[in-house]
């Protein structure tokens, strides 16, 4: 694509169409952009557009498109096409920093992200001048530019917070510190001075405080891995100024907005984080500063209101106290009973309260509420922080803290009992307090695994939780109902089984609650209970125990999917999947009704897939329906095909990329259930599965290979007779896969199925070409994985067509090649083959080469006979990730099957047969060159087979 006005104009039109709400206009435009993104100059056209277009919407759209293009294509992945040419890469890196700094903020943010994506791959080796170029801009004095640099540096360095330690990482951080630490410190001091100079200019203060917040974030990233010498030497500068900013209160920066955190709150929140980092990781060096930070943060907590805008600040401040109180160093600060009482009364209890803002989120923004409360993404909520502080204090002061809170819990429950309608929030806080007191350790899989012995969870369940679960009106006090359900869920490993069984029918009835949070929690709790394991590793709750509730469970789960706001509720769909998995045969009578509901749901979500987890569990549920029903009665497979194929056809025709790997897996499952023939509906689809565009997407490869294997297994002969013209296409797929290090094993799965299931004559003309392709790959790139797969293929070929055919094939490619393959590949590498089926194939194949190939006895190959036998006897066992659908799993296939039960006995019989044909030769070959251990093993095999060599 040339950099000219015509192309700019055409690209502008396509970008405009991608914003169109009508899919008929939007989708073709998106497809066009996808088709041209491999062209040279495409990214430069986007950059030109975001710089020069007169239309602000187009500029922002170009910036977002550019960032996403970089995100998808910048990293060079082995075996995958590199869509960004070297010339474009150089041009982008030469211009992007300047362009980012001179762009308006909306565009600046997109380009800043793009720089950090490029930096992650190229910095520092392939982009050594990036940092110097950025640091030089600090001198500009223009804070629009400075903040652009800081924002970019933040997105570039924040990965230091979660990367594993490595020499490479430390070298990079050292380089960053050498270039960046001093200018950052100077900028920090200068910005603080400017804040004093402009103390009365609100617009200047806003810009300066944005800079200070970014500087504080950079401080956190650069100090996270270890305490750098530079920052240790300059701790006085940083900590004194941080402390000053924490205690600062500028009326001009206070906001009237109750929801949105202001600049002052954001800055103080980050400083609390920085102080907590030092208190946790560098407590010795931080000791002199700690007391004043504890005082400042305590005062901050006591004086800050309950408004939502302070949530991040308060939770970070409490997290600071939590990280301090669990360090043995600082234990003395909290020992006094009055201090503990004060913390409980002034910090913990007020921040455990359920505020009106929480109530609003519970009712109107349930998805966000659930994400924070259930999935632990509530790191920045007051409740989570208060909970962590309780746990921290319990580390050294469990007795006194439990005693203080027990008083609070009893008084809150007392208040609730006086007037439930008025005081239900007191009970909510009491349940939360008990939960945070009782929980010492928890995992996703088991809930709470370690509990505070001073809290009787069972008694609390019976006295205070059960009544809410049993309440006949599921829509009354939904918050308390959700609390009760959550209590069962998180303490499921602590509560006795009879109480869990008592809870199951109650949870099933809560699936009908109008509150999204309540019915979602009920679904999630059931799903978690169904995964629990009993003493013999079977499920704790058995299908028999569920029998009285099965119908109501399935009914209520599917009804819940129709409730407003839960049409694509992933927790409900996961509970459906888990119920199917637990109940097994018990669901068969309900499947004819349920399959219609599942396929209808699939049709709806395929129009615009937006919830990946929901979609995944939906396909898992379909697989379970098929598996369980067809296990009981294989002929029902056709009724599943009738229900599913119309939807699958639509998904394939509309190229719904997210769903194709799932569709291929379900189709494989269905086809594998058929007895040995392929229905015509599948044959019609066969040519489409070979289209190159499907194989371009890596996520399609494993399920498509499996589907093609199912076609070959069920109908190799019918493909040979009715679709022989498609065999070159099939081999074309093999050729593409074999060339890729990432997917070569998939190529071998395919070629092994072709060898095993296609009639021999249908592929005779292609066999030599197959081997030539494999040898070319072997010369170009020899990996252990490839060698192992290659060995299995050679031996399968030998089992299928005979040892003579194998030897003649190799020697027809190049004279004496058979010997080279034996000497250089089979003998030295066969021990590396792993997996019982793979080892068996190799054992049978090598046995055939040893005993059924005349040239092994009478030519220059004879010298390889004993080393090959030795290699076989030395083989271990001879001496003694795409979205995989769990419920569409494939059984391991053994191409040799029962024809050979024990390969060792086969070896003994085959050697006996060979020795009868040429008496005297085999024993003498063995005694002269086989080592003693191998000889002993071989004697054992011969005795087991009751044969002797002659």
PDB file of N, CA, C and O in Angstrom, residues 188-244:
ATOM      1  N   UNK A 188      10.698  15.172  40.468  1.00  0.00           N
ATOM      2  CA  UNK A 188       9.845  15.080  41.663  1.00  0.00           C
ATOM      3  C   UNK A 188      10.028  16.333  42.528  1.00  0.00           C
ATOM      4  O   UNK A 188       9.054  16.995  42.907  1.00  0.00           O
ATOM      5  N   UNK A 189      11.289  16.657  42.789  1.00  0.00           N
ATOM      6  CA  UNK A 189      11.564  17.830  43.659  1.00  0.00           C
ATOM      7  C   UNK A 189      11.082  19.119  42.991  1.00  0.00           C
ATOM      8  O   UNK A 189      10.436  19.968  43.614  1.00  0.00           O
ATOM      9  N   UNK A 190      11.366  19.231  41.682  1.00  0.00           N
ATOM     10  CA  UNK A 190      10.978  20.460  40.962  1.00  0.00           C
ATOM     11  C   UNK A 190       9.461  20.607  40.936  1.00  0.00           C
ATOM     12  O   UNK A 190       8.918  21.717  41.093  1.00  0.00           O
ATOM     13  N   UNK A 191       8.754  19.483  40.748  1.00  0.00           N
ATOM     14  CA  UNK A 191       7.282  19.547  40.680  1.00  0.00           C
ATOM     15  C   UNK A 191       6.702  19.973  42.031  1.00  0.00           C
ATOM     16  O   UNK A 191       5.749  20.756  42.089  1.00  0.00           O
ATOM     17  N   UNK A 192       7.291  19.463  43.118  1.00  0.00           N
ATOM     18  CA  UNK A 192       6.801  19.857  44.455  1.00  0.00           C
ATOM     19  C   UNK A 192       7.022  21.355  44.686  1.00  0.00           C
ATOM     20  O   UNK A 192       6.149  22.048  45.220  1.00  0.00           O
ATOM     21  N   UNK A 193       8.162  21.850  44.240  1.00  0.00           N
ATOM     22  CA  UNK A 193       8.414  23.308  44.366  1.00  0.00           C
ATOM     23  C   UNK A 193       7.396  24.100  43.553  1.00  0.00           C
ATOM     24  O   UNK A 193       6.859  25.108  44.013  1.00  0.00           O
ATOM     25  N   UNK A 194       7.116  23.608  42.335  1.00  0.00           N
ATOM     26  CA  UNK A 194       6.132  24.305  41.489  1.00  0.00           C
ATOM     27  C   UNK A 194       4.748  24.307  42.139  1.00  0.00           C
ATOM     28  O   UNK A 194       3.986  25.256  41.995  1.00  0.00           O
ATOM     29  N   UNK A 195       4.431  23.227  42.880  1.00  0.00           N
ATOM     30  CA  UNK A 195       3.133  23.171  43.577  1.00  0.00           C
ATOM     31  C   UNK A 195       3.043  24.297  44.610  1.00  0.00           C
ATOM     32  O   UNK A 195       1.962  24.861  44.834  1.00  0.00           O
ATOM     33  N   UNK A 196       4.185  24.587  45.244  1.00  0.00           N
ATOM     34  CA  UNK A 196       4.164  25.679  46.240  1.00  0.00           C
ATOM     35  C   UNK A 196       4.049  27.034  45.542  1.00  0.00           C
ATOM     36  O   UNK A 196       3.300  27.911  45.957  1.00  0.00           O
ATOM     37  N   UNK A 197       4.770  27.172  44.419  1.00  0.00           N
ATOM     38  CA  UNK A 197       4.727  28.436  43.667  1.00  0.00           C
ATOM     39  C   UNK A 197       3.315  28.715  43.148  1.00  0.00           C
ATOM     40  O   UNK A 197       2.846  29.845  43.161  1.00  0.00           O
ATOM     41  N   UNK A 198       2.661  27.669  42.655  1.00  0.00           N
ATOM     42  CA  UNK A 198       1.333  27.840  42.037  1.00  0.00           C
ATOM     43  C   UNK A 198       0.206  27.408  42.982  1.00  0.00           C
ATOM     44  O   UNK A 198      -0.846  26.955  42.522  1.00  0.00           O
ATOM     45  N   UNK A 199       0.440  27.511  44.294  1.00  0.00           N
ATOM     46  CA  UNK A 199      -0.520  26.992  45.282  1.00  0.00           C
ATOM     47  C   UNK A 199      -1.923  27.552  45.124  1.00  0.00           C
ATOM     48  O   UNK A 199      -2.890  26.954  45.577  1.00  0.00           O
ATOM     49  N   UNK A 200      -2.048  28.686  44.428  1.00  0.00           N
ATOM     50  CA  UNK A 200      -3.393  29.280  44.306  1.00  0.00           C
ATOM     51  C   UNK A 200      -3.968  29.150  42.899  1.00  0.00           C
ATOM     52  O   UNK A 200      -5.060  29.635  42.626  1.00  0.00           O
ATOM     53  N   UNK A 201      -3.216  28.493  42.005  1.00  0.00           N
ATOM     54  CA  UNK A 201      -3.674  28.359  40.610  1.00  0.00           C
ATOM     55  C   UNK A 201      -4.211  26.943  40.385  1.00  0.00           C
ATOM     56  O   UNK A 201      -3.451  25.992  40.215  1.00  0.00           O
ATOM     57  N   UNK A 202      -5.538  26.819  40.397  1.00  0.00           N
ATOM     58  CA  UNK A 202      -6.139  25.481  40.380  1.00  0.00           C
ATOM     59  C   UNK A 202      -5.801  24.688  39.116  1.00  0.00           C
ATOM     60  O   UNK A 202      -5.548  23.482  39.164  1.00  0.00           O
ATOM     61  N   UNK A 203      -5.745  25.353  37.950  1.00  0.00           N
ATOM     62  CA  UNK A 203      -5.451  24.616  36.703  1.00  0.00           C
ATOM     63  C   UNK A 203      -4.029  24.079  36.688  1.00  0.00           C
ATOM     64  O   UNK A 203      -3.773  22.945  36.272  1.00  0.00           O
ATOM     65  N   UNK A 204      -3.098  24.927  37.178  1.00  0.00           N
ATOM     66  CA  UNK A 204      -1.696  24.469  37.247  1.00  0.00           C
ATOM     67  C   UNK A 204      -1.579  23.305  38.228  1.00  0.00           C
ATOM     68  O   UNK A 204      -0.912  22.294  37.956  1.00  0.00           O
ATOM     69  N   UNK A 205      -2.276  23.398  39.362  1.00  0.00           N
ATOM     70  CA  UNK A 205      -2.191  22.342  40.384  1.00  0.00           C
ATOM     71  C   UNK A 205      -2.699  21.009  39.841  1.00  0.00           C
ATOM     72  O   UNK A 205      -2.154  19.946  40.133  1.00  0.00           O
ATOM     73  N   UNK A 206      -3.762  21.066  39.029  1.00  0.00           N
ATOM     74  CA  UNK A 206      -4.313  19.813  38.482  1.00  0.00           C
ATOM     75  C   UNK A 206      -3.263  19.077  37.647  1.00  0.00           C
ATOM     76  O   UNK A 206      -3.089  17.862  37.759  1.00  0.00           O
ATOM     77  N   UNK A 207      -2.565  19.840  36.790  1.00  0.00           N
ATOM     78  CA  UNK A 207      -1.535  19.223  35.936  1.00  0.00           C
ATOM     79  C   UNK A 207      -0.394  18.686  36.790  1.00  0.00           C
ATOM     80  O   UNK A 207       0.081  17.558  36.607  1.00  0.00           O
ATOM     81  N   UNK A 208       0.028  19.507  37.783  1.00  0.00           N
ATOM     82  CA  UNK A 208       1.177  19.122  38.617  1.00  0.00           C
ATOM     83  C   UNK A 208       0.856  17.889  39.472  1.00  0.00           C
ATOM     84  O   UNK A 208       1.694  17.003  39.645  1.00  0.00           O
ATOM     85  N   UNK A 209      -0.382  17.830  39.987  1.00  0.00           N
ATOM     86  CA  UNK A 209      -0.732  16.672  40.806  1.00  0.00           C
ATOM     87  C   UNK A 209      -0.880  15.398  39.967  1.00  0.00           C
ATOM     88  O   UNK A 209      -0.606  14.298  40.435  1.00  0.00           O
ATOM     89  N   UNK A 210      -1.297  15.558  38.701  1.00  0.00           N
ATOM     90  CA  UNK A 210      -1.295  14.382  37.800  1.00  0.00           C
ATOM     91  C   UNK A 210       0.136  13.870  37.652  1.00  0.00           C
ATOM     92  O   UNK A 210       0.381  12.652  37.673  1.00  0.00           O
ATOM     93  N   UNK A 211       1.091  14.814  37.512  1.00  0.00           N
ATOM     94  CA  UNK A 211       2.506  14.414  37.375  1.00  0.00           C
ATOM     95  C   UNK A 211       2.980  13.708  38.635  1.00  0.00           C
ATOM     96  O   UNK A 211       3.626  12.655  38.566  1.00  0.00           O
ATOM     97  N   UNK A 212       2.645  14.264  39.804  1.00  0.00           N
ATOM     98  CA  UNK A 212       3.102  13.660  41.066  1.00  0.00           C
ATOM     99  C   UNK A 212       2.540  12.242  41.235  1.00  0.00           C
ATOM    100  O   UNK A 212       3.229  11.345  41.726  1.00  0.00           O
ATOM    101  N   UNK A 213       1.277  12.037  40.802  1.00  0.00           N
ATOM    102  CA  UNK A 213       0.690  10.694  40.921  1.00  0.00           C
ATOM    103  C   UNK A 213       1.442   9.713  40.016  1.00  0.00           C
ATOM    104  O   UNK A 213       1.784   8.599  40.426  1.00  0.00           O
ATOM    105  N   UNK A 214       1.729  10.132  38.785  1.00  0.00           N
ATOM    106  CA  UNK A 214       2.473   9.258  37.864  1.00  0.00           C
ATOM    107  C   UNK A 214       3.884   8.985  38.388  1.00  0.00           C
ATOM    108  O   UNK A 214       4.385   7.863  38.304  1.00  0.00           O
ATOM    109  N   UNK A 215       4.529  10.019  38.937  1.00  0.00           N
ATOM    110  CA  UNK A 215       5.884   9.844  39.497  1.00  0.00           C
ATOM    111  C   UNK A 215       5.831   8.821  40.637  1.00  0.00           C
ATOM    112  O   UNK A 215       6.694   7.947  40.759  1.00  0.00           O
ATOM    113  N   UNK A 216       4.776   8.927  41.478  1.00  0.00           N
ATOM    114  CA  UNK A 216       4.645   7.986  42.616  1.00  0.00           C
ATOM    115  C   UNK A 216       4.420   6.561  42.124  1.00  0.00           C
ATOM    116  O   UNK A 216       4.897   5.600  42.730  1.00  0.00           O
ATOM    117  N   UNK A 217       3.672   6.409  41.016  1.00  0.00           N
ATOM    118  CA  UNK A 217       3.454   5.064  40.454  1.00  0.00           C
ATOM    119  C   UNK A 217       4.779   4.495  39.929  1.00  0.00           C
ATOM    120  O   UNK A 217       5.075   3.305  40.085  1.00  0.00           O
ATOM    121  N   UNK A 218       5.578   5.375  39.285  1.00  0.00           N
ATOM    122  CA  UNK A 218       6.878   4.931  38.763  1.00  0.00           C
ATOM    123  C   UNK A 218       7.804   4.524  39.915  1.00  0.00           C
ATOM    124  O   UNK A 218       8.555   3.558  39.819  1.00  0.00           O
ATOM    125  N   UNK A 219       7.742   5.277  41.015  1.00  0.00           N
ATOM    126  CA  UNK A 219       8.538   4.947  42.202  1.00  0.00           C
ATOM    127  C   UNK A 219       8.215   3.516  42.636  1.00  0.00           C
ATOM    128  O   UNK A 219       9.102   2.713  42.924  1.00  0.00           O
ATOM    129  N   UNK A 220       6.921   3.183  42.658  1.00  0.00           N
ATOM    130  CA  UNK A 220       6.475   1.850  43.091  1.00  0.00           C
ATOM    131  C   UNK A 220       7.040   0.772  42.163  1.00  0.00           C
ATOM    132  O   UNK A 220       7.603  -0.229  42.609  1.00  0.00           O
ATOM    133  N   UNK A 221       6.920   0.991  40.839  1.00  0.00           N
ATOM    134  CA  UNK A 221       7.399  -0.013  39.877  1.00  0.00           C
ATOM    135  C   UNK A 221       8.905  -0.220  39.980  1.00  0.00           C
ATOM    136  O   UNK A 221       9.395  -1.347  39.937  1.00  0.00           O
ATOM    137  N   UNK A 222       9.646   0.887  40.112  1.00  0.00           N
ATOM    138  CA  UNK A 222      11.116   0.792  40.099  1.00  0.00           C
ATOM    139  C   UNK A 222      11.660   0.222  41.405  1.00  0.00           C
ATOM    140  O   UNK A 222      12.786  -0.262  41.456  1.00  0.00           O
ATOM    141  N   UNK A 223      10.858   0.296  42.486  1.00  0.00           N
ATOM    142  CA  UNK A 223      11.310  -0.224  43.777  1.00  0.00           C
ATOM    143  C   UNK A 223      10.759  -1.608  44.099  1.00  0.00           C
ATOM    144  O   UNK A 223      11.052  -2.160  45.148  1.00  0.00           O
ATOM    145  N   UNK A 224       9.944  -2.154  43.193  1.00  0.00           N
ATOM    146  CA  UNK A 224       9.197  -3.368  43.552  1.00  0.00           C
ATOM    147  C   UNK A 224      10.095  -4.602  43.673  1.00  0.00           C
ATOM    148  O   UNK A 224       9.980  -5.369  44.618  1.00  0.00           O
ATOM    149  N   UNK A 225      10.999  -4.804  42.707  1.00  0.00           N
ATOM    150  CA  UNK A 225      11.779  -6.048  42.682  1.00  0.00           C
ATOM    151  C   UNK A 225      12.790  -6.118  43.827  1.00  0.00           C
ATOM    152  O   UNK A 225      12.986  -7.149  44.436  1.00  0.00           O
ATOM    153  N   UNK A 226      13.446  -4.971  44.070  1.00  0.00           N
ATOM    154  CA  UNK A 226      14.454  -4.919  45.121  1.00  0.00           C
ATOM    155  C   UNK A 226      14.664  -3.444  45.449  1.00  0.00           C
ATOM    156  O   UNK A 226      14.221  -2.578  44.684  1.00  0.00           O
ATOM    157  N   UNK A 227      15.343  -3.149  46.564  1.00  0.00           N
ATOM    158  CA  UNK A 227      15.571  -1.742  46.913  1.00  0.00           C
ATOM    159  C   UNK A 227      16.804  -1.261  46.155  1.00  0.00           C
ATOM    160  O   UNK A 227      17.930  -1.676  46.450  1.00  0.00           O
ATOM    161  N   UNK A 228      16.618  -0.386  45.140  1.00  0.00           N
ATOM    162  CA  UNK A 228      17.784   0.065  44.375  1.00  0.00           C
ATOM    163  C   UNK A 228      18.671   0.972  45.234  1.00  0.00           C
ATOM    164  O   UNK A 228      18.185   1.734  46.068  1.00  0.00           O
ATOM    165  N   UNK A 229      19.956   0.863  45.009  1.00  0.00           N
ATOM    166  CA  UNK A 229      20.925   1.667  45.783  1.00  0.00           C
ATOM    167  C   UNK A 229      20.601   3.153  45.694  1.00  0.00           C
ATOM    168  O   UNK A 229      20.635   3.887  46.678  1.00  0.00           O
ATOM    169  N   UNK A 230      20.236   3.591  44.481  1.00  0.00           N
ATOM    170  CA  UNK A 230      19.966   5.023  44.285  1.00  0.00           C
ATOM    171  C   UNK A 230      18.835   5.484  45.210  1.00  0.00           C
ATOM    172  O   UNK A 230      18.913   6.526  45.860  1.00  0.00           O
ATOM    173  N   UNK A 231      17.751   4.701  45.268  1.00  0.00           N
ATOM    174  CA  UNK A 231      16.599   5.114  46.080  1.00  0.00           C
ATOM    175  C   UNK A 231      16.904   4.993  47.580  1.00  0.00           C
ATOM    176  O   UNK A 231      16.397   5.759  48.380  1.00  0.00           O
ATOM    177  N   UNK A 232      17.772   4.041  47.927  1.00  0.00           N
ATOM    178  CA  UNK A 232      18.175   3.939  49.337  1.00  0.00           C
ATOM    179  C   UNK A 232      18.957   5.196  49.739  1.00  0.00           C
ATOM    180  O   UNK A 232      18.724   5.781  50.802  1.00  0.00           O
ATOM    181  N   UNK A 233      19.865   5.623  48.841  1.00  0.00           N
ATOM    182  CA  UNK A 233      20.666   6.832  49.133  1.00  0.00           C
ATOM    183  C   UNK A 233      19.792   8.085  49.168  1.00  0.00           C
ATOM    184  O   UNK A 233      20.132   9.067  49.831  1.00  0.00           O
ATOM    185  N   UNK A 234      18.691   8.072  48.409  1.00  0.00           N
ATOM    186  CA  UNK A 234      17.843   9.269  48.336  1.00  0.00           C
ATOM    187  C   UNK A 234      16.525   9.103  49.088  1.00  0.00           C
ATOM    188  O   UNK A 234      15.548   9.792  48.810  1.00  0.00           O
ATOM    189  N   UNK A 235      16.514   8.153  50.048  1.00  0.00           N
ATOM    190  CA  UNK A 235      15.265   7.868  50.760  1.00  0.00           C
ATOM    191  C   UNK A 235      14.749   9.107  51.498  1.00  0.00           C
ATOM    192  O   UNK A 235      13.551   9.362  51.531  1.00  0.00           O
ATOM    193  N   UNK A 236      15.659   9.873  52.046  1.00  0.00           N
ATOM    194  CA  UNK A 236      15.258  11.077  52.799  1.00  0.00           C
ATOM    195  C   UNK A 236      14.422  12.006  51.914  1.00  0.00           C
ATOM    196  O   UNK A 236      13.339  12.451  52.290  1.00  0.00           O
ATOM    197  N   UNK A 237      14.911  12.256  50.682  1.00  0.00           N
ATOM    198  CA  UNK A 237      14.195  13.154  49.757  1.00  0.00           C
ATOM    199  C   UNK A 237      12.790  12.623  49.472  1.00  0.00           C
ATOM    200  O   UNK A 237      11.797  13.349  49.581  1.00  0.00           O
ATOM    201  N   UNK A 238      12.733  11.350  49.114  1.00  0.00           N
ATOM    202  CA  UNK A 238      11.447  10.775  48.701  1.00  0.00           C
ATOM    203  C   UNK A 238      10.475  10.671  49.870  1.00  0.00           C
ATOM    204  O   UNK A 238       9.323  11.092  49.774  1.00  0.00           O
ATOM    205  N   UNK A 239      10.952  10.120  50.996  1.00  0.00           N
ATOM    206  CA  UNK A 239      10.024   9.852  52.113  1.00  0.00           C
ATOM    207  C   UNK A 239       9.548  11.149  52.777  1.00  0.00           C
ATOM    208  O   UNK A 239       8.388  11.263  53.166  1.00  0.00           O
ATOM    209  N   UNK A 240      10.447  12.121  52.889  1.00  0.00           N
ATOM    210  CA  UNK A 240      10.023  13.385  53.506  1.00  0.00           C
ATOM    211  C   UNK A 240       8.946  14.042  52.653  1.00  0.00           C
ATOM    212  O   UNK A 240       7.933  14.536  53.159  1.00  0.00           O
ATOM    213  N   UNK A 241       9.171  14.032  51.342  1.00  0.00           N
ATOM    214  CA  UNK A 241       8.182  14.648  50.451  1.00  0.00           C
ATOM    215  C   UNK A 241       6.881  13.843  50.398  1.00  0.00           C
ATOM    216  O   UNK A 241       5.795  14.415  50.363  1.00  0.00           O
ATOM    217  N   UNK A 242       7.005  12.499  50.403  1.00  0.00           N
ATOM    218  CA  UNK A 242       5.784  11.675  50.436  1.00  0.00           C
ATOM    219  C   UNK A 242       4.975  11.988  51.699  1.00  0.00           C
ATOM    220  O   UNK A 242       3.759  12.135  51.654  1.00  0.00           O
ATOM    221  N   UNK A 243       5.697  12.087  52.825  1.00  0.00           N
ATOM    222  CA  UNK A 243       5.001  12.354  54.097  1.00  0.00           C
ATOM    223  C   UNK A 243       4.322  13.727  54.042  1.00  0.00           C
ATOM    224  O   UNK A 243       3.166  13.887  54.462  1.00  0.00           O
ATOM    225  N   UNK A 244       5.021  14.703  53.462  1.00  0.00           N
ATOM    226  CA  UNK A 244       4.455  16.053  53.334  1.00  0.00           C
ATOM    227  C   UNK A 244       3.188  16.042  52.489  1.00  0.00           C
ATOM    228  O   UNK A 244       2.184  16.698  52.824  1.00  0.00           O
TER     229      UNK A 244
END
